[in-house]
XYZ file of N, CA and C in Angstrom:
777
model
N 0.861 -1.187 0.000
C 0.000 0.000 0.000
C 0.882 1.217 0.000
N 0.541 2.198 -0.760
C 1.358 3.440 -0.835
C 1.039 4.360 0.323
N 2.061 5.011 0.871
C 1.877 5.985 1.975
C 1.137 7.192 1.493
N 0.306 7.740 2.403
C -0.461 8.934 2.023
C 0.477 10.101 1.842
N 0.289 10.804 0.742
C 1.146 11.986 0.529
C 0.873 13.077 1.557
N -0.331 13.077 2.150
C -0.668 14.109 3.164
C 0.190 13.933 4.436
N 0.314 12.674 4.886
C 1.097 12.427 6.109
C 2.574 12.740 5.919
N 3.100 12.357 4.799
C 4.531 12.580 4.584
C 4.894 14.040 4.514
N 4.016 14.870 4.082
C 4.320 16.314 3.985
C 3.976 17.063 5.254
N 2.981 16.536 6.044
C 2.547 17.266 7.249
C 3.490 17.084 8.418
N 4.095 15.888 8.547
C 4.927 15.592 9.706
C 6.103 16.551 9.881
N 6.845 16.847 8.838
C 7.957 17.801 9.023
C 7.482 19.154 9.474
N 6.317 19.590 8.897
C 5.817 20.918 9.272
C 5.401 20.942 10.749
N 4.783 19.862 11.228
C 4.381 19.807 12.633
C 5.604 19.826 13.562
N 6.660 19.149 13.181
C 7.886 19.140 13.987
C 8.489 20.523 14.104
N 8.447 21.232 12.959
C 9.016 22.599 12.964
C 8.215 23.491 13.887
N 6.865 23.400 13.794
C 6.002 24.250 14.623
C 6.210 23.931 16.106
N 6.291 22.646 16.429
C 6.477 22.252 17.831
C 7.804 22.753 18.379
N 8.856 22.650 17.531
C 10.168 23.143 17.976
C 10.162 24.628 18.230
N 9.490 25.367 17.345
C 9.425 26.826 17.516
C 8.673 27.195 18.786
N 7.578 26.465 19.038
C 6.780 26.759 20.236
C 7.582 26.491 21.506
N 8.363 25.387 21.494
C 9.189 25.047 22.656
C 10.261 26.098 22.905
N 10.858 26.579 21.822
C 11.891 27.633 21.963
C 11.298 28.904 22.517
N 10.100 29.269 22.048
C 9.447 30.488 22.528
C 9.115 30.367 24.008
N 8.652 29.161 24.392
C 8.317 28.952 25.803
C 9.545 29.090 26.688
N 10.683 28.569 26.234
C 11.925 28.680 27.015
C 12.368 30.112 27.167
N 12.223 30.896 26.095
C 12.657 32.301 26.140
C 11.773 33.133 27.046
N 10.449 32.805 27.068
C 9.536 33.621 27.866
C 9.499 33.201 29.331
N 10.018 32.022 29.676
C 9.996 31.549 31.073
C 10.925 32.416 31.936
N 10.480 32.798 33.175
C 11.343 33.634 34.042
C 12.594 32.899 34.463
N 13.705 33.631 34.502
C 14.975 33.043 34.881
C 15.078 32.960 36.402
N 15.683 31.916 36.932
C 15.851 31.817 38.397
C 16.772 32.916 38.899
N 16.517 33.426 40.118
C 17.360 34.515 40.646
C 18.808 34.073 40.805
N 19.690 35.040 40.649
C 21.125 34.784 40.789
C 21.448 34.608 42.276
N 21.900 33.431 42.691
C 22.190 33.223 44.121
C 23.228 34.180 44.651
N 24.139 34.600 43.801
C 25.167 35.549 44.248
C 24.557 36.886 44.620
N 23.579 37.356 43.836
C 22.928 38.633 44.122
C 22.150 38.553 45.425
N 21.470 37.415 45.647
C 20.711 37.251 46.885
C 21.637 37.278 48.095
N 22.782 36.628 47.983
C 23.743 36.611 49.092
C 24.270 38.004 49.374
N 24.512 38.781 48.301
C 25.001 40.151 48.474
C 23.983 41.003 49.205
N 22.689 40.846 48.814
C 21.628 41.615 49.456
C 21.515 41.256 50.925
N 21.618 39.952 51.219
C 21.535 39.521 52.607
C 22.691 40.071 53.424
N 23.882 40.091 52.819
C 25.044 40.637 53.512
C 24.865 42.118 53.791
N 24.291 42.861 52.835
C 24.084 44.298 53.014
C 23.147 44.559 54.174
N 22.077 43.734 54.274
C 21.134 43.911 55.370
C 21.804 43.620 56.704
N 22.652 42.568 56.722
C 23.333 42.203 57.964
C 24.338 43.254 58.388
N 24.969 43.919 57.417
C 26.004 44.910 57.745
C 25.417 46.247 58.153
N 24.153 46.484 57.880
C 23.564 47.784 58.203
C 22.306 47.600 59.044
N 22.453 47.138 60.317
C 21.283 46.953 61.175
C 20.692 48.293 61.574
N 19.444 48.286 61.905
C 18.780 49.519 62.308
C 19.365 49.999 63.627
N 19.622 51.294 63.738
C 20.186 51.856 64.965
C 19.136 51.840 66.061
N 19.539 51.484 67.286
C 18.567 51.479 68.384
C 18.122 52.892 68.695
N 16.878 53.070 69.101
C 16.399 54.413 69.399
C 17.137 55.027 70.581
N 17.416 56.300 70.504
C 18.115 56.977 71.590
C 17.166 57.167 72.765
N 17.680 57.025 74.002
C 16.793 57.194 75.162
C 16.275 58.622 75.249
N 14.992 58.741 75.589
C 14.397 60.068 75.692
C 14.818 60.754 76.981
N 15.065 59.968 78.024
C 15.479 60.535 79.299
C 16.893 60.149 79.655
N 17.345 60.604 80.820
C 18.692 60.286 81.281
C 18.788 58.812 81.667
N 19.739 58.076 81.114
C 19.907 56.670 81.498
C 20.542 56.568 82.875
N 20.609 55.357 83.397
C 21.219 55.163 84.710
C 22.728 55.365 84.623
N 23.252 56.137 85.550
C 24.685 56.398 85.618
C 25.204 55.773 86.908
N 26.205 54.916 86.765
C 26.697 54.148 87.902
C 28.221 54.131 87.921
N 28.771 54.158 89.128
C 30.192 53.889 89.323
C 30.277 52.759 90.337
N 30.862 51.644 89.919
C 31.018 50.512 90.825
C 32.493 50.193 90.996
N 32.804 49.030 91.528
C 34.194 48.684 91.796
C 35.022 48.532 90.531
N 34.359 48.385 89.363
C 35.063 48.259 88.084
C 35.204 49.599 87.367
N 34.566 50.625 87.888
C 34.653 51.941 87.265
C 33.309 52.437 86.782
N 33.294 53.462 85.932
C 32.037 54.028 85.436
C 31.293 53.067 84.503
N 29.982 53.007 84.670
C 29.095 52.244 83.786
C 27.928 53.170 83.488
N 28.025 53.869 82.372
C 27.120 54.975 82.081
C 26.216 54.655 80.903
N 24.928 54.541 81.172
C 23.984 54.259 80.102
C 24.285 52.980 79.357
N 24.782 51.964 80.068
C 25.082 50.694 79.433
C 26.468 50.605 78.824
N 27.294 51.636 78.982
C 28.641 51.627 78.428
C 29.685 51.636 79.547
N 30.547 50.653 79.528
C 31.611 50.560 80.527
C 32.829 51.355 80.064
N 33.393 52.141 80.960
C 34.613 52.895 80.676
C 35.713 52.383 81.593
N 36.738 51.801 81.000
C 37.872 51.297 81.766
C 38.866 52.434 81.965
N 38.922 52.960 83.162
C 39.779 54.111 83.436
C 41.262 53.765 83.426
N 41.584 52.480 83.322
C 42.991 52.069 83.253
C 43.540 52.145 81.833
N 42.660 52.302 80.846
C 43.099 52.373 79.462
C 43.669 53.757 79.128
N 44.534 53.798 78.112
C 45.184 55.064 77.739
C 44.183 56.108 77.251
N 43.135 55.656 76.550
C 42.164 56.590 75.988
C 40.956 56.762 76.899
N 41.104 56.422 78.187
C 39.970 56.449 79.109
C 39.361 57.846 79.243
N 40.196 58.854 79.390
C 39.686 60.218 79.571
C 38.876 60.655 78.356
N 39.380 60.345 77.167
C 38.683 60.714 75.936
C 37.348 59.975 75.813
N 37.364 58.683 76.125
C 36.135 57.891 76.026
C 35.101 58.344 77.047
N 35.564 58.613 78.274
C 34.654 59.076 79.320
C 33.982 60.382 78.918
N 34.780 61.306 78.397
C 34.221 62.592 77.965
C 33.223 62.400 76.829
N 33.527 61.507 75.893
C 32.642 61.259 74.751
C 31.307 60.677 75.194
N 31.363 59.694 76.086
C 30.136 59.065 76.584
C 29.275 60.074 77.329
N 29.894 60.903 78.153
C 29.135 61.870 78.947
C 28.590 63.003 78.087
N 29.334 63.424 77.073
C 28.833 64.486 76.187
C 27.586 64.058 75.422
N 27.416 62.755 75.233
C 26.253 62.254 74.508
C 24.999 62.175 75.380
N 25.141 62.413 76.679
C 24.000 62.326 77.585
C 23.102 63.555 77.458
N 21.801 63.388 77.650
C 20.865 64.533 77.557
C 20.852 65.348 78.852
N 21.966 65.995 79.165
C 22.083 66.734 80.422
C 21.234 68.007 80.411
N 21.342 68.774 79.332
C 20.514 69.975 79.124
C 20.587 70.961 80.296
N 21.769 71.073 80.899
C 21.954 72.057 81.961
C 21.226 71.751 83.248
N 20.848 70.495 83.469
C 20.090 70.118 84.658
C 20.948 69.269 85.599
N 20.590 69.220 86.890
C 21.295 68.345 87.820
C 21.190 66.888 87.375
N 22.210 66.114 87.657
C 22.272 64.715 87.229
C 22.433 63.821 88.455
N 21.770 62.665 88.425
C 21.884 61.703 89.521
C 22.907 60.625 89.174
N 23.786 60.346 90.116
C 24.824 59.336 89.935
C 24.762 58.336 91.084
N 24.701 57.047 90.734
C 24.737 55.993 91.747
C 26.187 55.561 91.943
N 26.640 55.564 93.172
C 28.023 55.176 93.460
C 28.001 54.057 94.488
N 28.516 52.902 94.101
C 28.544 51.771 95.021
C 29.608 51.977 96.100
N 29.437 51.294 97.207
C 30.326 51.466 98.353
C 31.796 51.246 98.011
N 32.066 50.224 97.188
C 33.451 49.842 96.917
C 34.046 50.528 95.681
N 33.353 51.500 95.143
C 33.899 52.251 94.011
C 35.133 53.029 94.458
N 36.007 53.326 93.507
C 37.186 54.140 93.822
C 36.780 55.618 93.867
N 37.220 56.366 94.863
C 36.912 57.786 94.913
C 37.332 58.535 93.649
N 38.473 58.152 93.072
C 38.950 58.835 91.861
C 38.000 58.612 90.684
N 37.361 57.440 90.621
C 36.425 57.157 89.531
C 35.163 57.996 89.679
N 34.667 58.104 90.897
C 33.484 58.941 91.140
C 33.809 60.393 90.819
N 34.972 60.861 91.268
C 35.374 62.246 91.025
C 35.541 62.530 89.536
N 36.074 61.567 88.786
C 36.266 61.754 87.346
C 34.928 61.924 86.641
N 33.942 61.122 87.010
C 32.620 61.219 86.393
C 31.959 62.548 86.755
N 32.053 62.945 88.018
C 31.458 64.219 88.447
C 32.085 65.385 87.687
N 33.399 65.358 87.537
C 34.097 66.433 86.827
C 33.639 66.527 85.375
N 33.528 65.392 84.696
C 33.111 65.398 83.297
C 31.646 65.789 83.141
N 30.814 65.398 84.089
C 29.410 65.820 84.045
C 29.319 67.336 84.144
N 30.157 67.915 84.987
C 30.184 69.371 85.091
C 30.643 70.022 83.798
N 31.665 69.441 83.173
C 32.168 69.985 81.909
C 31.127 69.889 80.807
N 30.231 68.896 80.926
C 29.194 68.707 79.907
C 27.932 69.514 80.194
N 27.946 70.278 81.286
C 26.827 71.179 81.538
C 26.022 70.929 82.790
N 26.340 69.895 83.558
C 25.580 69.624 84.779
C 25.995 70.599 85.885
N 25.068 71.383 86.423
C 25.438 72.331 87.481
C 25.669 71.648 88.816
N 25.003 70.522 89.031
C 25.136 69.765 90.272
C 25.009 68.276 89.964
N 25.577 67.466 90.842
C 25.469 66.014 90.712
C 24.977 65.462 92.046
N 23.889 64.731 91.988
C 23.320 64.107 93.179
C 23.884 62.691 93.270
N 24.706 62.446 94.275
C 25.343 61.142 94.428
C 24.593 60.331 95.481
N 24.172 59.140 95.078
C 23.454 58.258 95.991
C 24.321 57.040 96.328
N 24.514 56.824 97.613
C 25.317 55.697 98.089
C 24.670 55.130 99.352
N 24.650 53.829 99.458
C 24.056 53.183 100.633
C 25.082 53.170 101.756
N 25.251 54.325 102.369
C 26.231 54.463 103.442
C 25.616 54.244 104.811
N 26.154 54.915 105.802
C 25.671 54.766 107.174
C 24.252 55.282 107.319
N 23.503 54.643 108.225
C 22.109 55.032 108.417
C 21.965 56.365 109.131
N 22.989 56.777 109.889
C 22.896 58.032 110.628
C 23.406 59.226 109.824
N 23.733 59.003 108.563
C 24.226 60.069 107.690
C 23.435 60.069 106.377
N 23.441 61.187 105.664
C 22.698 61.240 104.400
C 23.204 60.199 103.400
N 22.289 59.475 102.793
C 22.650 58.513 101.748
C 22.673 59.199 100.380
N 22.308 60.461 100.371
C 22.286 61.239 99.137
C 22.968 62.580 99.401
N 23.994 62.891 98.639
C 24.677 64.180 98.781
C 24.671 64.890 97.425
N 24.616 66.190 97.476
C 24.644 66.984 96.243
C 25.973 67.718 96.168
N 26.723 67.454 95.120
C 28.029 68.087 94.960
C 28.037 68.975 93.720
N 28.902 69.963 93.764
C 29.104 70.858 92.627
C 30.415 70.456 91.948
N 30.399 70.242 90.633
C 31.644 69.876 89.947
C 32.737 70.918 90.177
N 33.930 70.451 90.344
C 35.061 71.315 90.667
C 35.224 72.475 89.679
N 34.982 72.208 88.389
C 35.172 73.236 87.377
C 34.229 74.416 87.491
N 33.212 74.301 88.323
C 32.243 75.382 88.486
C 32.517 76.228 89.728
N 33.677 76.020 90.340
C 34.062 76.769 91.538
C 35.365 77.505 91.275
N 35.436 78.749 91.699
C 36.678 79.520 91.500
C 36.885 80.480 92.665
N 38.130 80.645 93.054
C 38.555 81.584 94.088
C 37.757 81.488 95.381
N 37.699 80.303 95.992
C 37.033 80.216 97.301
C 37.893 80.867 98.368
N 37.316 81.269 99.494
C 38.107 81.852 100.583
C 39.180 80.871 101.067
N 40.307 81.392 101.450
C 41.412 80.540 101.888
C 41.059 79.725 103.123
N 40.092 80.214 103.914
C 39.730 79.508 105.144
C 38.696 78.410 104.904
N 38.237 78.259 103.679
C 37.224 77.239 103.396
C 37.700 75.871 103.866
N 36.803 75.111 104.426
C 37.169 73.813 104.995
C 37.460 72.785 103.909
N 38.576 72.100 104.082
C 38.941 70.972 103.215
C 39.140 69.770 104.123
N 38.648 68.626 103.709
C 38.768 67.435 104.539
C 38.884 66.191 103.677
N 39.525 65.165 104.202
C 39.673 63.936 103.434
C 39.881 62.744 104.365
N 39.619 61.564 103.824
C 39.919 60.322 104.525
C 41.286 59.860 104.036
N 42.198 59.646 104.961
C 43.548 59.221 104.608
C 43.609 57.709 104.390
N 44.734 57.240 103.891
C 44.898 55.823 103.559
C 44.706 54.919 104.756
N 45.096 55.415 105.937
C 44.974 54.603 107.152
C 43.619 54.768 107.825
N 42.677 55.431 107.113
C 41.303 55.673 107.570
C 41.211 56.740 108.655
N 42.298 57.455 108.910
C 42.221 58.652 109.733
C 41.615 59.760 108.866
N 41.191 60.848 109.482
C 40.668 61.993 108.719
C 41.546 63.207 108.952
N 41.575 64.079 107.957
C 42.345 65.324 108.068
C 41.440 66.490 107.693
N 41.602 67.603 108.406
C 40.848 68.824 108.147
C 41.841 69.971 108.109
N 41.804 70.813 107.066
C 42.727 71.927 106.951
C 42.111 73.011 106.050
N 42.655 74.232 106.081
C 42.104 75.317 105.254
C 42.405 75.099 103.766
N 41.512 75.543 102.925
C 41.688 75.428 101.480
C 43.004 76.050 101.025
N 43.378 77.161 101.626
C 44.606 77.849 101.248
C 45.858 77.229 101.831
N 45.703 76.167 102.605
C 46.859 75.516 103.214
C 47.093 76.023 104.627
N 47.770 75.219 105.406
C 48.067 75.619 106.775
C 47.921 74.444 107.724
N 48.030 74.755 109.008
C 47.984 73.727 110.031
C 46.651 72.986 109.993
N 46.721 71.679 109.904
C 45.510 70.873 109.870
C 45.304 70.103 111.153
N 44.165 69.469 111.238
C 43.841 68.621 112.386
C 43.595 67.212 111.890
N 44.106 66.234 112.619
C 43.962 64.847 112.220
C 43.244 64.060 113.307
N 42.293 63.258 112.884
C 41.583 62.382 113.803
C 41.925 60.938 113.466
N 42.362 60.202 114.439
C 42.751 58.822 114.195
C 41.552 57.950 113.816
N 41.864 56.837 113.222
C 40.857 55.862 112.812
C 40.046 55.383 114.018
N 38.757 55.156 113.775
C 37.897 54.614 114.818
C 37.931 53.097 114.804
N 36.935 52.472 115.413
C 36.904 51.019 115.507
C 36.610 50.348 114.163
N 35.722 50.955 113.374
C 35.316 50.325 112.105
C 35.464 51.261 110.917
N 36.361 52.207 111.033
C 36.541 53.171 109.951
C 36.923 54.524 110.518
N 36.766 55.600 109.755
C 37.100 56.932 110.250
C 36.295 57.288 111.496
N 36.914 58.003 112.405
C 36.225 58.476 113.611
C 35.436 59.730 113.228
N 34.228 59.512 112.770
C 33.431 60.632 112.266
C 32.792 61.449 113.384
N 32.768 60.911 114.589
C 32.224 61.666 115.720
C 33.140 62.835 116.073
N 34.421 62.537 116.334
C 35.375 63.606 116.639
C 35.643 64.485 115.412
N 35.632 63.857 114.237
C 35.820 64.641 113.009
C 34.699 65.649 112.855
N 33.469 65.247 113.149
C 32.324 66.140 113.045
C 32.423 67.322 113.997
N 32.923 67.067 115.208
C 33.067 68.155 116.174
C 34.055 69.204 115.669
N 35.163 68.750 115.091
C 36.160 69.695 114.571
C 35.634 70.418 113.345
N 34.924 69.683 112.471
C 34.343 70.320 111.287
C 33.376 71.429 111.692
N 32.568 71.191 112.692
C 31.598 72.193 113.140
C 32.303 73.488 113.557
N 33.418 73.347 114.259
C 34.170 74.528 114.698
C 34.764 75.277 113.501
N 35.384 74.532 112.574
C 36.059 75.176 111.450
C 35.060 75.797 110.470
N 33.941 75.160 110.272
C 32.912 75.727 109.383
C 32.369 77.019 109.977
N 32.124 77.021 111.274
C 31.583 78.210 111.939
C 32.590 79.363 111.957
N 33.883 79.043 111.966
C 34.916 80.087 112.064
C 35.239 80.744 110.733
N 34.685 80.272 109.627
C 34.989 80.824 108.302
C 33.702 81.293 107.628
N 33.821 82.353 106.855
C 32.646 82.902 106.169
C 32.319 82.155 104.878
N 33.151 81.219 104.492
C 32.954 80.510 103.222
C 31.640 79.733 103.210
N 31.028 79.681 102.047
C 29.813 78.895 101.860
C 30.103 77.623 101.059
N 31.393 77.334 100.896
C 31.817 76.164 100.143
C 32.759 75.322 100.999
N 32.701 73.998 100.819
C 33.615 73.084 101.508
C 34.061 72.022 100.514
N 35.226 71.448 100.772
C 35.829 70.483 99.849
C 36.091 69.168 100.585
N 35.940 68.052 99.841
C 36.233 66.759 100.453
C 36.836 65.814 99.427
N 37.508 64.780 99.949
C 38.159 63.801 99.088
C 38.509 62.580 99.935
N 39.212 61.629 99.316
C 39.674 60.441 100.029
C 40.809 59.822 99.245
N 41.719 59.182 99.957
C 42.781 58.436 99.295
C 42.153 57.359 98.431
N 42.771 57.077 97.290
C 42.162 56.144 96.357
C 42.223 54.691 96.825
N 42.960 54.415 97.898
C 42.977 53.080 98.490
C 41.782 52.862 99.417
N 41.064 53.941 99.652
C 39.904 53.894 100.540
C 38.636 53.706 99.702
N 37.709 52.860 100.111
C 36.471 52.710 99.346
C 35.634 53.981 99.368
N 34.889 54.203 98.293
C 34.081 55.414 98.155
C 33.153 55.633 99.342
N 32.653 54.571 99.923
C 31.733 54.692 101.054
C 32.285 55.614 102.128
N 33.594 55.534 102.399
C 34.208 56.359 103.434
C 34.169 57.845 103.054
N 34.425 58.134 101.780
C 34.371 59.521 101.313
C 32.949 60.059 101.398
N 31.989 59.210 101.005
C 30.581 59.619 101.052
C 30.153 59.934 102.485
N 30.559 59.094 103.423
C 30.199 59.322 104.820
C 30.856 60.581 105.379
N 32.073 60.863 104.919
C 32.736 62.094 105.352
C 31.984 63.315 104.830
N 31.537 63.253 103.581
C 30.757 64.357 103.018
C 29.459 64.547 103.805
N 28.833 63.422 104.173
C 27.619 63.521 104.984
C 27.896 64.151 106.337
N 29.083 63.882 106.888
C 29.476 64.476 108.166
C 29.668 65.983 108.030
N 30.220 66.412 106.901
C 30.352 67.854 106.648
C 28.974 68.519 106.662
N 28.024 67.889 105.987
C 26.678 68.458 105.896
C 26.024 68.549 107.274
N 26.108 67.481 108.047
C 25.455 67.483 109.361
C 26.190 68.350 110.385
N 27.452 68.667 110.130
C 28.228 69.506 111.048
C 28.013 70.991 110.802
N 27.345 71.327 109.726
C 27.066 72.730 109.381
C 25.826 73.184 110.148
N 26.041 73.594 111.386
C 24.928 73.899 112.289
C 24.005 74.996 111.760
N 24.577 76.027 111.163
C 23.775 77.154 110.686
C 23.357 77.000 109.221
N 23.720 75.867 108.605
C 23.337 75.569 107.218
C 23.739 76.693 106.256
N 24.952 77.161 106.412
C 25.425 78.225 105.531
C 26.156 77.695 104.309
N 26.574 76.439 104.361
C 27.248 75.858 103.203
C 26.225 75.575 102.100
N 26.492 76.103 100.918
C 25.596 75.825 99.792
C 26.309 75.100 98.652
N 27.617 74.870 98.833
C 28.401 74.215 97.787
C 29.351 73.200 98.412
N 29.189 71.958 98.028
C 30.062 70.886 98.479
C 30.786 70.343 97.262
N 32.106 70.346 97.300
C 32.905 70.003 96.120
C 33.703 68.725 96.363
N 33.531 67.764 95.457
C 34.362 66.556 95.450
C 35.571 66.842 94.577
N 36.755 66.825 95.167
C 37.963 67.197 94.433
C 38.345 66.136 93.409
N 38.721 66.587 92.213
C 39.090 65.674 91.131
C 40.389 64.937 91.435
N 41.387 65.662 91.935
C 42.676 65.057 92.275
C 42.793 64.950 93.789
N 43.342 63.855 94.254
C 43.499 63.664 95.696
C 44.452 64.723 96.251
N 44.020 65.516 97.209
C 44.886 66.571 97.747
C 45.895 66.020 98.748
N 46.794 66.882 99.156
C 47.742 66.537 100.215
C 47.343 67.353 101.439
N 46.995 66.673 102.516
C 46.516 67.349 103.715
C 47.511 68.401 104.193
N 47.010 69.593 104.467
C 47.841 70.687 104.963
C 48.369 71.600 103.880
N 48.387 71.125 102.635
C 48.871 71.960 101.528
C 47.709 72.666 100.829
N 47.987 73.780 100.124
C 46.922 74.457 99.395
C 46.237 73.492 98.402
N 44.927 73.561 98.346
C 44.173 72.696 97.433
C 44.282 73.257 96.022
N 44.576 72.395 95.071
C 44.710 72.799 93.677
C 43.444 72.392 92.920
N 42.728 73.361 92.401
C 41.564 73.075 91.576
C 41.996 72.817 90.143
N 41.124 72.178 89.393
C 41.442 71.876 88.000
C 42.263 70.621 87.853
N 42.245 69.767 88.847
C 42.959 68.492 88.747
C 44.445 68.607 89.001
N 44.935 69.801 89.307
C 46.359 69.958 89.486
C 46.855 69.603 90.848
């Protein structure tokens, strides 16, 4: 039997049409995404995380036995760039010319507390309220004025500090003969120290007093001494209490400005 001429001529044409349709379908089909581009995009997102919102109010400011911990940022004062970092962290705080509250733990170093107070003053804080869980018979909260905001106090202004051996010393700001009270049973003898402070505060017209402590002494002792100054001011004439930035030398003129 002879093959139909219709079939022999139609088959090639159908093959051509089918091939063309398949090619068109391949060209119009969407291409799979480039995995390299996706990885790049993911890396970009990972490298640029959203910045956390800035606090609307003042964060907690703390000085503990390890040093300043301000708004969640630890400043190691033993590092070479510590002063620069401390100033940078404090300048970023929303101080706005208002008093600032600082929590100081008992075992903090006096120099660390003083460094933070000084920088807060440089950043615009007129006063710093220091809270410490000290003795029950003394204020647990003292208000100090940063050293940089005080100039030319009277030479007779009272200066006092806790010495390394836990004795206390009291002497005039301008230098001169001081009085020393030996250590008590469990720390500085604040009873006799208070009696002497009362006399010296009353004998001078100054409305400012200065205090400090050896850096081997825990901050609690300095805080309690400051509280003793406040309670010894019988006529409440002192309106400025200054925590000295640099540890003074008892009997010598007090140097402001960290000198």
